[in-house]
Tab-separated table of C-alpha atoms in Angstrom:
chain	number	residue	atom	x	y	z
A	1	ASP	CA	-27.449	-35.597	27.288
A	2	PRO	CA	-31.256	-36.165	27.463
A	3	GLU	CA	-30.984	-39.466	25.601
A	4	THR	CA	-28.108	-41.095	27.533
A	5	GLY	CA	-28.313	-39.210	30.826
A	6	THR	CA	-24.567	-38.499	30.769
A	7	ILE	CA	-23.023	-35.103	31.371
A	8	GLN	CA	-21.606	-33.573	28.209
A	9	THR	CA	-17.860	-33.065	27.999
A	10	GLU	CA	-17.961	-30.629	25.109
A	11	PHE	CA	-19.198	-27.079	24.744
A	12	LEU	CA	-19.438	-24.773	21.742
A	13	LEU	CA	-17.814	-21.349	22.301
A	14	PRO	CA	-19.609	-18.868	20.004
A	15	LYS	CA	-18.886	-15.342	18.727
A	16	LEU	CA	-15.122	-15.698	18.381
A	17	GLN	CA	-12.923	-14.031	15.771
A	18	PRO	CA	-10.627	-15.566	13.111
A	19	GLY	CA	-7.191	-16.580	14.351
A	20	GLN	CA	-8.157	-16.291	18.021
A	21	VAL	CA	-6.598	-18.596	20.645
A	22	VAL	CA	-9.037	-19.627	23.387
A	23	ALA	CA	-7.564	-20.232	26.847
A	24	ALA	CA	-10.454	-22.315	28.225
A	25	VAL	CA	-10.405	-24.512	31.334
A	26	ALA	CA	-13.036	-26.744	32.972
A	27	ARG	CA	-13.924	-28.015	36.458
A	28	PRO	CA	-16.317	-30.895	37.250
A	29	PHE	CA	-18.888	-30.964	40.032
A	30	ASN	CA	-20.611	-33.843	41.773
A	31	GLY	CA	-22.888	-34.129	44.792
A	32	ILE	CA	-20.028	-33.320	47.172
A	33	GLY	CA	-18.805	-30.244	45.327
A	34	GLY	CA	-16.397	-29.103	42.675
A	35	ALA	CA	-12.945	-30.393	41.883
A	36	ARG	CA	-10.246	-28.697	43.902
A	37	LEU	CA	-8.453	-27.435	40.786
A	38	TRP	CA	-9.363	-26.321	37.318
A	39	SER	CA	-8.031	-28.307	34.390
A	40	PRO	CA	-4.501	-27.345	33.224
A	41	MET	CA	-4.191	-24.580	30.641
A	42	PRO	CA	-4.335	-26.050	27.148
A	43	GLY	CA	-1.228	-26.266	24.992
A	44	PRO	CA	-0.682	-26.435	21.239
A	45	GLY	CA	-2.110	-29.938	20.874
A	46	ARG	CA	-1.203	-31.051	17.381
A	47	GLY	CA	0.190	-27.614	16.534
A	48	LYS	CA	3.592	-25.996	16.962
A	49	ARG	CA	4.157	-24.055	20.189
A	50	GLU	CA	5.679	-21.030	18.424
A	51	GLU	CA	2.898	-20.883	15.795
A	52	LEU	CA	-0.289	-20.041	17.664
A	53	TRP	CA	-2.461	-20.302	14.552
A	54	THR	CA	-1.703	-24.063	14.420
A	55	TRP	CA	-2.944	-24.762	17.945
A	56	ASP	CA	-6.005	-26.991	18.341
A	57	ILE	CA	-7.720	-24.263	20.388
A	58	CYS	CA	-7.238	-21.528	17.755
A	59	THR	CA	-10.009	-20.526	15.380
A	60	ILE	CA	-9.235	-20.691	11.669
A	61	ALA	CA	-7.131	-17.804	10.368
A	62	THR	CA	-8.252	-15.744	7.403
A	63	GLU	CA	-7.165	-12.728	5.369
A	64	ALA	CA	-6.336	-9.519	7.245
A	65	ASP	CA	-8.949	-6.790	7.688
A	66	ILE	CA	-9.227	-4.176	4.949
A	67	PRO	CA	-6.754	-1.339	5.610
A	68	GLY	CA	-7.653	2.336	5.730
A	69	THR	CA	-7.371	4.647	2.738
A	70	VAL	CA	-3.958	5.950	1.725
A	71	VAL	CA	-3.361	9.675	2.243
A	72	ILE	CA	-0.630	11.408	0.244
A	73	ASP	CA	1.418	13.906	2.259
A	74	GLU	CA	1.215	16.989	0.044
A	75	GLU	CA	3.969	18.794	1.956
A	76	SER	CA	6.390	16.014	0.986
A	77	LEU	CA	5.804	16.268	-2.767
A	78	ARG	CA	8.795	17.168	-4.938
A	79	SER	CA	9.340	17.374	-8.706
A	80	GLU	CA	12.783	17.399	-10.280
A	81	ASN	CA	14.427	15.984	-13.377
A	82	TYR	CA	10.944	15.675	-14.947
A	83	LEU	CA	9.705	13.222	-12.273
A	84	SER	CA	7.702	13.556	-9.043
A	85	ARG	CA	8.031	11.785	-5.697
A	86	GLY	CA	6.511	11.980	-2.237
A	87	ASP	CA	5.335	10.216	0.916
A	88	PHE	CA	2.061	8.654	2.046
A	89	SER	CA	0.517	7.015	5.094
A	90	PHE	CA	-2.371	4.702	6.009
A	91	GLU	CA	-3.554	2.536	8.884
A	92	ILE	CA	-3.879	-1.226	8.785
A	93	GLY	CA	-7.164	-2.835	9.761
A	94	ALA	CA	-8.030	-3.675	13.353
A	95	ARG	CA	-7.024	-7.348	13.015
A	96	THR	CA	-4.528	-9.426	11.087
A	97	ASN	CA	-6.832	-12.415	11.728
A	98	GLY	CA	-4.330	-14.937	12.988
A	99	ARG	CA	-1.371	-14.688	10.623
A	100	HIS	CA	1.607	-12.405	10.236
A	101	ILE	CA	1.444	-9.675	7.596
A	102	LEU	CA	3.847	-10.475	4.765
A	103	PHE	CA	3.403	-7.596	2.310
A	104	PHE	CA	1.577	-4.381	1.572
A	105	GLU	CA	0.572	-4.107	-2.086
A	106	PHE	CA	-0.091	-0.736	-3.725
A	107	LYS	CA	-1.663	0.650	-6.897
A	108	ILE	CA	-1.190	4.253	-8.001
A	109	LEU	CA	-4.131	5.525	-10.080
A	110	ASP	CA	-4.441	8.558	-12.342
A	111	GLU	CA	-7.453	10.877	-12.640
A	112	ASN	CA	-9.248	8.290	-14.789
A	113	LEU	CA	-8.616	5.618	-12.123
A	114	GLU	CA	-6.275	3.841	-14.514
A	115	VAL	CA	-3.376	2.003	-12.871
A	116	VAL	CA	-0.085	3.726	-13.709
A	117	GLN	CA	2.166	1.995	-11.198
A	118	GLU	CA	2.121	-1.073	-8.951
A	119	PHE	CA	4.535	-2.049	-6.197
A	120	LYS	CA	4.671	-3.872	-2.868
A	121	THR	CA	6.704	-3.631	0.323
A	122	GLU	CA	7.785	-6.554	2.492
A	123	VAL	CA	6.928	-6.681	6.203
A	124	SER	CA	9.330	-8.379	8.614
A	125	PRO	CA	7.976	-10.757	11.295
A	126	GLU	CA	9.126	-8.264	13.947
A	127	GLU	CA	7.230	-5.387	12.322
A	128	SER	CA	4.139	-7.562	11.859
A	129	LEU	CA	4.202	-8.506	15.538
A	130	ARG	CA	4.552	-4.856	16.513
A	131	LEU	CA	1.552	-3.915	14.382
A	132	ARG	CA	-0.555	-6.662	15.963
A	133	LYS	CA	0.228	-5.560	19.514
A	134	SER	CA	0.624	-1.788	19.212
A	135	LYS	CA	-2.138	0.783	19.275
A	136	ASN	CA	-0.216	2.721	16.621
A	137	LYS	CA	-1.110	0.972	13.367
A	138	THR	CA	0.073	3.720	11.011
A	139	ILE	CA	2.250	2.725	8.058
A	140	ARG	CA	4.335	5.244	6.127
A	141	GLY	CA	5.830	4.837	2.689
A	142	SER	CA	7.027	6.697	-0.357
A	143	PHE	CA	6.549	6.701	-4.122
A	144	GLU	CA	8.512	8.044	-7.079
A	145	LYS	CA	8.634	8.374	-10.866
A	146	LEU	CA	5.250	10.072	-11.364
A	147	GLN	CA	4.519	12.859	-13.848
A	148	PRO	CA	4.736	16.485	-12.647
A	149	GLY	CA	1.452	18.385	-12.693
A	150	GLU	CA	-0.701	15.241	-12.803
A	151	LYS	CA	-3.171	14.083	-10.119
A	152	TYR	CA	-2.876	10.665	-8.509
A	153	CYS	CA	-4.354	8.574	-5.705
A	154	ILE	CA	-3.219	5.319	-4.086
A	155	GLN	CA	-4.908	2.037	-3.158
A	156	VAL	CA	-3.539	-0.570	-0.748
A	157	ARG	CA	-4.266	-4.087	0.409
A	158	VAL	CA	-2.676	-6.333	3.042
A	159	ILE	CA	-1.278	-9.791	2.312
A	160	ASN	CA	-0.824	-12.367	5.053
A	161	ALA	CA	-0.041	-16.090	4.847
A	162	VAL	CA	-3.673	-16.890	4.034
A	163	GLY	CA	-3.863	-14.451	1.134
A	164	PRO	CA	-4.655	-10.828	0.231
A	165	SER	CA	-7.304	-8.684	1.863
A	166	PHE	CA	-9.799	-6.732	-0.200
A	167	TRP	CA	-8.462	-3.504	-1.669
A	168	ALA	CA	-9.077	-0.373	0.364
A	169	GLU	CA	-11.009	2.434	-1.284
A	170	PRO	CA	-8.794	4.798	-3.331
A	171	GLY	CA	-7.466	7.637	-1.200
A	172	PRO	CA	-7.891	11.347	-1.977
A	173	PHE	CA	-6.199	12.713	-5.103
A	174	ALA	CA	-3.095	14.892	-4.881
A	175	ARG	CA	-1.558	16.897	-7.707
A	176	MET	CA	2.183	16.592	-8.215
A	177	PRO	CA	4.135	19.879	-8.228
A	178	PRO	CA	5.054	21.271	-11.660
A	179	ASP	CA	8.585	21.089	-13.042
A	180	VAL	CA	10.449	22.842	-15.850
A	181	PRO	CA	9.376	21.712	-19.336
A	182	HIS	CA	11.080	18.948	-21.271
A	183	VAL	CA	13.775	19.810	-23.783
A	184	PRO	CA	12.118	20.434	-27.187
A	185	SER	CA	12.840	18.382	-30.273
A	186	PRO	CA	15.665	19.446	-32.638
A	187	LEU	CA	14.728	22.460	-34.743
A	188	ASN	CA	14.107	21.980	-38.460
A	189	SER	CA	12.918	24.067	-41.368
A	190	GLU	CA	10.433	23.726	-44.189
A	191	LEU	CA	10.686	27.327	-45.412
A	192	THR	CA	13.877	29.069	-46.567
A	193	SER	CA	14.804	31.994	-48.854
A	194	LEU	CA	17.881	33.952	-49.921
A	195	GLU	CA	17.757	36.037	-46.768
A	196	PHE	CA	15.906	34.126	-44.047
A	197	ILE	CA	15.045	30.686	-42.782
A	198	GLU	CA	12.020	29.709	-40.692
A	199	VAL	CA	12.710	27.196	-37.942
A	200	LYS	CA	10.098	25.118	-36.141
A	201	TRP	CA	9.877	22.423	-33.471
A	202	LYS	CA	7.346	20.107	-31.961
A	203	PRO	CA	5.519	21.172	-28.778
A	204	THR	CA	7.247	19.809	-25.682
A	205	VAL	CA	5.897	18.361	-22.437
A	206	GLU	CA	4.849	21.191	-20.122
A	207	ASN	CA	5.226	19.220	-16.846
A	208	GLY	CA	2.319	20.868	-15.087
A	209	ALA	CA	2.915	24.553	-15.870
A	210	GLU	CA	1.855	26.346	-19.055
A	211	ILE	CA	4.762	27.337	-21.308
A	212	GLU	CA	4.939	31.130	-21.446
A	213	GLN	CA	7.765	31.657	-23.931
A	214	TYR	CA	10.662	30.064	-25.783
A	215	GLN	CA	14.212	31.339	-26.025
A	216	ILE	CA	16.097	30.801	-29.258
A	217	ARG	CA	19.836	30.935	-29.761
A	218	MET	CA	21.543	30.755	-33.134
A	219	ALA	CA	25.082	30.648	-34.470
A	220	LEU	CA	26.276	31.518	-37.974
A	221	ARG	CA	29.311	30.256	-39.813
A	222	ALA	CA	32.044	32.882	-40.037
A	223	GLU	CA	32.237	32.350	-43.775
A	224	PRO	CA	29.322	31.627	-46.120
A	225	LEU	CA	29.238	28.274	-47.829
């Protein structure tokens, strides 16, 4: 210190990242030489040993990095019983920034980027730890109950104990496979005569494939009224 002439016992460590534990040690020198040993490795200080983000020598944690875009696996898409389902995948960001991941939150968007479905999946502490340490940061999931023949994309964000990350950009659109059309409404008539009756019905939901024809069955009473 230029004012007091004493040697400083503090030092600012720059360019660190959120939620990063610093294993720093020190060794003093005098005119004879340096101390024979470095200072002991630091411990949790006022924090809890099993919770690194509470240690005195840990930078402040923050929200996780923004994840990658969600890609729908088009080979997995199926439509049956008037509903579509399939699988998707994405990669989490490079860092969780000091806290375990708790949830992944998703939004499914239609062609107009209107939200049609929202859901989230829970992440166990074991899975969160694996994602932090592993080079493979790919997450796979599935969706259901979408409309056949329609196009959708998915957005995701990561939630840790600090809060949610920013939303990732919407992924590429994928069109759901078509399915058979919905059952039409009951037939009715507004035109009858002595010899014929005209029946009609409301257009039904096509489910992604243009209706090419209708089949009509009829049954007559054995005896006239």
